[in-house]
Structure formats: structure tokens, C-alpha cells
Tab-separated table of C-alpha atoms in Angstrom:
chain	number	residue	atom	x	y	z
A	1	UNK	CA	0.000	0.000	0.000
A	2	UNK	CA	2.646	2.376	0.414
A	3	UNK	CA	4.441	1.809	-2.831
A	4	UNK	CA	1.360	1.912	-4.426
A	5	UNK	CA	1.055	5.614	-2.318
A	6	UNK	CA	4.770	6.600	-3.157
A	7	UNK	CA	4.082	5.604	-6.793
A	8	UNK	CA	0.695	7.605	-7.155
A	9	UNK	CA	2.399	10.628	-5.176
A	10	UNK	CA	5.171	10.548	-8.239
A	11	UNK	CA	2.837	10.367	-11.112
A	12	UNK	CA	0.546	13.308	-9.371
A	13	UNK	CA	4.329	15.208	-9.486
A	14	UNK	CA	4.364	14.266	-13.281
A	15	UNK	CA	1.352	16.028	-13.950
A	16	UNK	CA	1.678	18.817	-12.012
A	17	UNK	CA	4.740	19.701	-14.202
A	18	UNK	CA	2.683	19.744	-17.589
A	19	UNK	CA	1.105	22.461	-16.178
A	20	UNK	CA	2.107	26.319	-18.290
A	21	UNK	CA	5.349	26.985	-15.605
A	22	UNK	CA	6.591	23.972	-17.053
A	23	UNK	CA	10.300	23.608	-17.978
A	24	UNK	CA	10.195	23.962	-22.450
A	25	UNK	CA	12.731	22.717	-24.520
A	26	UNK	CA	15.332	24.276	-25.477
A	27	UNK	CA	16.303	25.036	-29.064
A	28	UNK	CA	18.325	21.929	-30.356
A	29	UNK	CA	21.652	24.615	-30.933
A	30	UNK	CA	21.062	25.544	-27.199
A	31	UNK	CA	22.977	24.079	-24.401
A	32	UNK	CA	21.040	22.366	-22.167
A	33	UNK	CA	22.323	22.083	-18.145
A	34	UNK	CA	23.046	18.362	-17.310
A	35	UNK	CA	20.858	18.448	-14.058
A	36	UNK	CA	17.885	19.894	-16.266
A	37	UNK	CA	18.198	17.119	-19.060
A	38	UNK	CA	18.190	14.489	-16.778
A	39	UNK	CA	14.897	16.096	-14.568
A	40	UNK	CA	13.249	15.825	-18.173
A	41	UNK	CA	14.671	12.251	-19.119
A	42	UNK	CA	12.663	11.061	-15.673
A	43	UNK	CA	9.438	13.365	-15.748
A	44	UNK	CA	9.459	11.728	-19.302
A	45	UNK	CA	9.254	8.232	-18.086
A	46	UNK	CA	7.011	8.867	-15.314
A	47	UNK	CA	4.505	10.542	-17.743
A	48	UNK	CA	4.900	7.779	-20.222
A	49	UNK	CA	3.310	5.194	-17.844
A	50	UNK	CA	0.375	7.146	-17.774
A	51	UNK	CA	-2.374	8.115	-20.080
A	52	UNK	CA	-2.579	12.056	-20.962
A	53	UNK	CA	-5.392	13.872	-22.444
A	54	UNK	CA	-4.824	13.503	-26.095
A	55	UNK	CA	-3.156	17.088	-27.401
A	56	UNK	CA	-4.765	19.272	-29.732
A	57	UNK	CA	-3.709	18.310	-33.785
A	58	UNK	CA	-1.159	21.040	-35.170
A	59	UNK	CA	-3.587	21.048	-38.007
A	60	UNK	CA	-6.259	21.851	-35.812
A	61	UNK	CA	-4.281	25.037	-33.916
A	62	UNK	CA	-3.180	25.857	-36.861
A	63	UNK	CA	-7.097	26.209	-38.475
A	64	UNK	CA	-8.106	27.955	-35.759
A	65	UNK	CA	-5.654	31.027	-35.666
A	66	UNK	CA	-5.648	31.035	-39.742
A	67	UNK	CA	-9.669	31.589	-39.632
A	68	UNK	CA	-9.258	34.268	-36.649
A	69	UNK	CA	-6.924	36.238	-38.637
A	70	UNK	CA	-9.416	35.932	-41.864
A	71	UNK	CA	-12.019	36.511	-39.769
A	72	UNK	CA	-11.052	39.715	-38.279
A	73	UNK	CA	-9.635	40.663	-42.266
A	74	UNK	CA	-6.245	39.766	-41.618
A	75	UNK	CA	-3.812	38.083	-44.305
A	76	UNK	CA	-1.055	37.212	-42.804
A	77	UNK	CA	-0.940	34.255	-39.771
A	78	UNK	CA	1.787	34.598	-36.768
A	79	UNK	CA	2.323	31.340	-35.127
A	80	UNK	CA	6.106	31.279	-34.468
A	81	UNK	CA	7.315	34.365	-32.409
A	82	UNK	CA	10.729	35.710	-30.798
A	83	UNK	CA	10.831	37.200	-27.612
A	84	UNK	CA	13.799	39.375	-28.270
A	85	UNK	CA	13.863	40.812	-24.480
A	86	UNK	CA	13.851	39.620	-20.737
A	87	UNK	CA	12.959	39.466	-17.305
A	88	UNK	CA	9.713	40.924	-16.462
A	89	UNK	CA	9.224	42.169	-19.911
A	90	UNK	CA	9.225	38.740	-21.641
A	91	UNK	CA	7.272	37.160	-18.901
A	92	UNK	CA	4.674	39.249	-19.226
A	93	UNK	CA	4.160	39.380	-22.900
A	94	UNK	CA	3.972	35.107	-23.027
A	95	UNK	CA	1.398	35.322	-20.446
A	96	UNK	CA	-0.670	38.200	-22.242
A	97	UNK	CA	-0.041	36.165	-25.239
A	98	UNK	CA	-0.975	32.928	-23.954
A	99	UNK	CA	-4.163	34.380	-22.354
A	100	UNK	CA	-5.188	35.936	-25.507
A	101	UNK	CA	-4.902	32.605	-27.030
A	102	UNK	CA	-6.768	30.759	-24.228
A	103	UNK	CA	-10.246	33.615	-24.642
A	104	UNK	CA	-10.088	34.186	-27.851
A	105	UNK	CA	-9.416	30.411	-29.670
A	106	UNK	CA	-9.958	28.171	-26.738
A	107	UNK	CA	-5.845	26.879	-26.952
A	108	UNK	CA	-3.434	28.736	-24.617
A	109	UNK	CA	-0.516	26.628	-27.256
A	110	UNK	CA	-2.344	28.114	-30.351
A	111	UNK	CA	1.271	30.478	-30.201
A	112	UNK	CA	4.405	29.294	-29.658
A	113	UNK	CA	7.161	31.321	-28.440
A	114	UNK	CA	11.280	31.168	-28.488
A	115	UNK	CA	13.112	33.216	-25.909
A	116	UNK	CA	16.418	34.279	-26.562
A	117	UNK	CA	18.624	33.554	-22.936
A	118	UNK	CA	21.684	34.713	-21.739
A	119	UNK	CA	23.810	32.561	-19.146
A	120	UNK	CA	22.887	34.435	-16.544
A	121	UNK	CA	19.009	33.972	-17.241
A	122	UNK	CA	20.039	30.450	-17.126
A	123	UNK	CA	21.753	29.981	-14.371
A	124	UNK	CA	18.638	32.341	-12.560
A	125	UNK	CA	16.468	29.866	-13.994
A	126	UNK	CA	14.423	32.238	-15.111
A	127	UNK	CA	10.520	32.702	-15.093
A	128	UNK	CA	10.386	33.824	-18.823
A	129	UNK	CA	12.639	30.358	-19.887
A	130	UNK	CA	10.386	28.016	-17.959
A	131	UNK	CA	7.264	29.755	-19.691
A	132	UNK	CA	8.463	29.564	-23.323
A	133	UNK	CA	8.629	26.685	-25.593
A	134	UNK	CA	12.232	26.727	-26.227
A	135	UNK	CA	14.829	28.786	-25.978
A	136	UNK	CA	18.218	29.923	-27.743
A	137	UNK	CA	21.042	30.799	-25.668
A	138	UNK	CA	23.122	34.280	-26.412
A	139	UNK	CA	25.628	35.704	-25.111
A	140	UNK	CA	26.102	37.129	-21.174
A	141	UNK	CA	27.166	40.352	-20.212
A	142	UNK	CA	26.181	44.033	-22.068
A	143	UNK	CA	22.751	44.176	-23.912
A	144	UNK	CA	25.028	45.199	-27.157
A	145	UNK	CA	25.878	41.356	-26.765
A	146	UNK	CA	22.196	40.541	-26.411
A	147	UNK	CA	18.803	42.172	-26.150
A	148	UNK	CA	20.090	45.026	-27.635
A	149	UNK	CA	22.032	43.686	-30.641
A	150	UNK	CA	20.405	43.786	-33.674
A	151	UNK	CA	21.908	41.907	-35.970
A	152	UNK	CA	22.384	38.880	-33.465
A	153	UNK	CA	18.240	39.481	-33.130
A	154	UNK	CA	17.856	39.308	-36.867
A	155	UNK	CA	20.040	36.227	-37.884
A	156	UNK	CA	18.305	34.251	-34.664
A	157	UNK	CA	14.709	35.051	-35.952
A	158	UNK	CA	15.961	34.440	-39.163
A	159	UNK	CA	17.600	31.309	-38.483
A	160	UNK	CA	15.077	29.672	-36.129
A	161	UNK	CA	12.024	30.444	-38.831
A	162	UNK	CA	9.851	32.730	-36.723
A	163	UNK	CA	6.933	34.803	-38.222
A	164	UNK	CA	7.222	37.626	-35.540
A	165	UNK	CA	9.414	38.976	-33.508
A	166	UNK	CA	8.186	41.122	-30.130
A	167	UNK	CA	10.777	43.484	-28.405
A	168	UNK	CA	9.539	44.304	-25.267
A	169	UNK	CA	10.645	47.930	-23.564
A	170	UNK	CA	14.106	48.793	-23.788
A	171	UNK	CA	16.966	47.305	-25.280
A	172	UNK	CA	16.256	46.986	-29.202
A	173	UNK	CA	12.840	47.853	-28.656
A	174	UNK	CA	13.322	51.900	-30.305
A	175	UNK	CA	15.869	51.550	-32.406
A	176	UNK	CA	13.879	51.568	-35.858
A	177	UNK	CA	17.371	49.400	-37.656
A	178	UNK	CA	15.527	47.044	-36.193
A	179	UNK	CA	11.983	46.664	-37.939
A	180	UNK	CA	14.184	47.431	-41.094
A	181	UNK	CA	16.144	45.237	-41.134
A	182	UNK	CA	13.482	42.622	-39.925
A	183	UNK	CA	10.994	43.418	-43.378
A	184	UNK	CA	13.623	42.686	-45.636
A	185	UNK	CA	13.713	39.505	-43.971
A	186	UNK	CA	10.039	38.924	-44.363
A	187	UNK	CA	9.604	38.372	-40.659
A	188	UNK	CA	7.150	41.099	-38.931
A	189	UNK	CA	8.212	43.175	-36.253
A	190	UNK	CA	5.158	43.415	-33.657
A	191	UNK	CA	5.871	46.952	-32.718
A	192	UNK	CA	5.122	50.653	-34.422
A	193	UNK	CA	6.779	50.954	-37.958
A	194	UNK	CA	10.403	52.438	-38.348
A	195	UNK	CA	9.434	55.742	-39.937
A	196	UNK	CA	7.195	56.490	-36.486
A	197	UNK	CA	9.603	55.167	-33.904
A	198	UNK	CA	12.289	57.407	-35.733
A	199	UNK	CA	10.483	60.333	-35.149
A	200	UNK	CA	8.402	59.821	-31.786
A	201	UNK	CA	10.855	57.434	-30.353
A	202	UNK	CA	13.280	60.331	-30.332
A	203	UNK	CA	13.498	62.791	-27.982
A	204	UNK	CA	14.437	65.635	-30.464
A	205	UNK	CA	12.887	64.368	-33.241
A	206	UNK	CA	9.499	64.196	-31.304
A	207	UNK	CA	10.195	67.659	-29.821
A	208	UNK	CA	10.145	69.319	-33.545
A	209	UNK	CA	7.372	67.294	-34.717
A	210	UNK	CA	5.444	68.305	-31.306
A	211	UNK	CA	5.774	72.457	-32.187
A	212	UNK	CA	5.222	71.697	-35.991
A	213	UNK	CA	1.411	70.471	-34.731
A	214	UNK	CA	1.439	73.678	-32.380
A	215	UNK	CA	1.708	72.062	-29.152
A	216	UNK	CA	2.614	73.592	-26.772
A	217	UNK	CA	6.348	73.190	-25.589
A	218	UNK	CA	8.735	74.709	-22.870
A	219	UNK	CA	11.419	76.174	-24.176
A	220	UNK	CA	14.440	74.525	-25.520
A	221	UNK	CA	17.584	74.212	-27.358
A	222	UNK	CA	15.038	73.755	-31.094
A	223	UNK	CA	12.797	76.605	-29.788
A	224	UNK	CA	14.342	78.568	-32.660
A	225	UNK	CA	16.923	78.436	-35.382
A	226	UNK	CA	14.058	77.780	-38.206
A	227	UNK	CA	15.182	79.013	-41.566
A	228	UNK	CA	14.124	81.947	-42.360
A	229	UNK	CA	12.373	82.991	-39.291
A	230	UNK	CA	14.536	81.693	-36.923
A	231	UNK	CA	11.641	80.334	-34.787
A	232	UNK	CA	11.216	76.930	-33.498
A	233	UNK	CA	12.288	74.367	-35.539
A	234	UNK	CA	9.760	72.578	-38.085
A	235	UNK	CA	9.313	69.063	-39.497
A	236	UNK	CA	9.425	68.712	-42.782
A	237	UNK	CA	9.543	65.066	-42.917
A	238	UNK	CA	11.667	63.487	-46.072
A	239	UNK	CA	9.775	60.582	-48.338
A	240	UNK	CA	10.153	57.791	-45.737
A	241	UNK	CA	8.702	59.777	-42.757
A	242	UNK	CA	11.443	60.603	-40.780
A	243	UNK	CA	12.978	64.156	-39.887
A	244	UNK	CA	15.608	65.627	-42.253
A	245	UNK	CA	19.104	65.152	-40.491
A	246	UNK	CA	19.989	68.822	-40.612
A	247	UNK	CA	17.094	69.631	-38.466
A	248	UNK	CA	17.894	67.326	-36.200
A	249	UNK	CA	21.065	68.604	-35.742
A	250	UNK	CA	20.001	72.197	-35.334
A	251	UNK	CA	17.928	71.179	-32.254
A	252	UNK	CA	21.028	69.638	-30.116
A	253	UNK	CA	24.013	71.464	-29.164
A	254	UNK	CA	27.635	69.996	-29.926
A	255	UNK	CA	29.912	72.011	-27.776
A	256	UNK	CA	30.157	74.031	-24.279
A	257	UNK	CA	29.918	77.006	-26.482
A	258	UNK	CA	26.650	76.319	-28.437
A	259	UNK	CA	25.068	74.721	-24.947
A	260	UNK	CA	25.641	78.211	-23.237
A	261	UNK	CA	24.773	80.484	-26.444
A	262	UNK	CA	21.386	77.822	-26.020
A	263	UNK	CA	21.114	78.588	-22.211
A	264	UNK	CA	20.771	82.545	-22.954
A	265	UNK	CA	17.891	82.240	-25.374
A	266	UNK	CA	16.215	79.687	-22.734
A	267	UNK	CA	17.108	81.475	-20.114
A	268	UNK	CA	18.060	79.855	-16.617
A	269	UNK	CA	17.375	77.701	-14.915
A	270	UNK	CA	18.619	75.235	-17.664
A	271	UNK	CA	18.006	71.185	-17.922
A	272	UNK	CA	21.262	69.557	-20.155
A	273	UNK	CA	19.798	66.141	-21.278
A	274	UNK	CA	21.110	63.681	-23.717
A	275	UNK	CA	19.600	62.992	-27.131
A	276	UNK	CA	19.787	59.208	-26.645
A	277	UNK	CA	19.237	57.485	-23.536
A	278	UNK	CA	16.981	56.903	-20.543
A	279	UNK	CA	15.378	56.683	-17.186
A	280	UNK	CA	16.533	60.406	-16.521
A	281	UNK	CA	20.473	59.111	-16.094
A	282	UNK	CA	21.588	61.901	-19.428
A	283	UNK	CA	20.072	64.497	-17.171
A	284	UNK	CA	22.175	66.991	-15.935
């Protein structure tokens, strides 16, 4: 009776870990930590002396989310998609994702999502690893080597054959190379087009295009230096939507000397913050 107890007790265990926390497999070009291949090799036989629900068809998953998107007068079908981000970023977009799926289809696996995973995500065992369906391992350290790198984001989604890739906040998430370089792949880039995040994902950039439309703004280092009327600076945006260069320029300063020429027109007090960057650390 209390093998039969002890052998009930590990089956229940079995189960428990088919549950959507449970540990996905990795990417076959990902390395895989001994002590989690073998937990896998014996949740494997466990589960295989029992009888599981029988899984929803491929076919059928697939049917589903191709008559959604022609239902709702879609034409193309995202299945595949790469979660080119983190921490609580990625977690929270599988779980959105994976809800969706659940209300609107009925089949929280209708998606399927690859993570990209650094070795210390890894060795964290981290949430948004055990919640994806496999992952590819990148490498540590800077998010130039990661989350931030482009073409490493391209050539993986590329590579692995997703239809979509989703960015998440930070990182490679503004920087429109990114959705550029991701259409001439012919993968889509779930995120606003390049020609927009140019322009409103930029500080200065958003600034000029913000007075063009008469909004109001506090003064600033592109309150003026239009041509001809040297007021604030206007956007007269080139054939691909994005702000000439040269009026970029005009709106920054490059030296001590321009920054304090800037400060007079302002007038004090004076902010000095960075064109790039965030979270209030270029402030000055």
C-alpha cells in the first residue's frame, strides 16, 4: 500500500509539471544544463506510464488562428514568435499572449514562443525560460551582446524560422534598424513601424514634430533656429517619414559654447539632457 502511495504521489508530481510553468525545450543549438536534461529524461518516463489527455492536432491550432486572422480581415498568420527581451518584460508578454490565445481560440498553445537567454538567465532559472517553448542561448554580459544587438536578433529570428518577432521595452525595442532590417527579412516586427519610432521614439525628433502640430512646448535648445524665421524648428519630414538630419542637428548642441549660447535664449534655470538614452540618467 505504500508503494502503491509513493508511486501515485510521483505520477501526481508528473502532472503537475505539464502544467504552463513547465520547464520547455530548449532550441536543439542551445545548451542544455546536465541536471535539467536528466529532470526531463525522468518526468518523461514517469509521464509515459500514464495516459494524458490527447493534445490538440497542429492542423487543428493551426485552423483555428488562420480563420481568426481571416475573420477579423487579416492576411497574414503569426504562429512562431521571438521574444527578443527579458525578465519581467518577456514574462509578461507570453502570459498576455498565452491568455489571448486561451479567450479568444480556446488553446493557450495556439502560439508558440522562443526566448532568446543569456547565461545568466540560465543559471537564474528564469521565469520567462520556464514559460516559453524553447529557448536559444546568447551571449552574457552588455545588452550590445544581447537584447540590444540587432543583428544577433535578426540572424536568430531568421535562423530559427519565426513569423514575428516582439521586443519588449528597452533594449532593441526603439531603435527603428531594427523593424528594417526585420521586413527585408520577411519576418514582422510586432511593434510601431520604423518611420514612427524614428520620429516619436526620439526625444528631439518628437520635440520638432510636437511644435510643428502647435503644441505647446517649454522652451528649448530647437525653440528657434528655423530658416528663415529663426523660430522653433519645423518638421518637414523626407519621403520615408522621418525628420531631415539637418534639423535634427540644429535642435542639439555639440559644444560648451553652443550649450551656453542655447542657455541665454532659454534662459536659466537650464536642464542639459542627452539625445539618446533613458530613465533620466543623461540628465544633468
Amino acid at each position: 500500500m505504500a508503494r502503491l502511495s509513493i508511486a501515485l504521489a510521483l505520477l501526481a508530481t508528473a502532472h503537475a509539471f505539464t502544467g504552463p510553468l513547465a520547464p520547455r525545450a530548449p532550441h536543439k543549438n542551445a545548451l542544455v544544463a546536465p541536471q535539467q536534461k536528466g529532470v526531463r529524461n525522468w518526468l518523461t518516463k514517469l509521464k509515459a506510464a500514464v495516459a494524458d489527455p490527447a493534445p490538440v492536432a497542429a492542423e487543428t491550432k493551426q485552423d483555428r488562428l488562420a480563420e481568426y486572422v481571416a475573420a477579423k480581415g487579416g492576411t497574414r498568420v503569426i504562429r512562431r514568435v521571438l521574444i527578443a527581451n527579458n525578465g519581467m518584460a518577456a514574462t509578461k508578454s507570453i502570459m498576455s499572449m498565452r491568455r489571448w490565445a486561451y479567450l479568444e481560440l480556446g488553446d493557450e498553445r495556439a502560439l508558440e514562443f522562443i526566448v532568446m537567454a543569456t547565461p545568466e538567465d540560465l543559471n537564474a532559472n528564469a521565469e520567462f525560460v520556464r514559460l516559453a517553448d524553447e529557448y536559444v542561448e546568447v551571449p552574457g554580459g552588455s545588452n550590445t551582446n544581447n537584447y540590444a544587438n540587432v543583428k544577433l536578433i535578426v540572424d536568430t529570428a531568421s535562423r530559427l524560422g519565426v513569423d514575428a518577432v516582439w521586443p519588449g521595452w528597452g533594449h532593441a525595442s526603439e531603435n527603428p534598424k531594427l523593424p528594417r532590417a526585420l521586413k527585408e527579412k520577411g519576418i514582422a516586427f510586432m511593434g510601431p513601424p520604423a518611420p514612427v519610432m524614428s520620429v516619436l521614439g526620439d526625444k528631439i525628433a518628437a520635440n520638432i514634430l510636437a511644435q510643428t502640430a502647435k503644441v505647446p512646448s517649454i522652451p528649448w535648445s530647437g525653440s528657434f533656429g528655423n530658416p528663415g524665421d529663426d523660430g522653433p524648428l519645423q518638421a518637414n519630414l523626407q519621403e520615408d517619414g522621418t525628420i531631415p538630419r539637418e534639423t535634427f542637428e540644429a535642435g542639439c548642441v555639440h559644444s560648451a559654447e553652443e550649450a551656453l549660447a542655447a542657455a541665454e535664449r532659454v534662459q536659466y534655470p537650464v536642464m542639459l539632457k542627452a539625445s539618446e538614452g533613458g530613465g533620466g540618467k543623461g540628465i544633468r
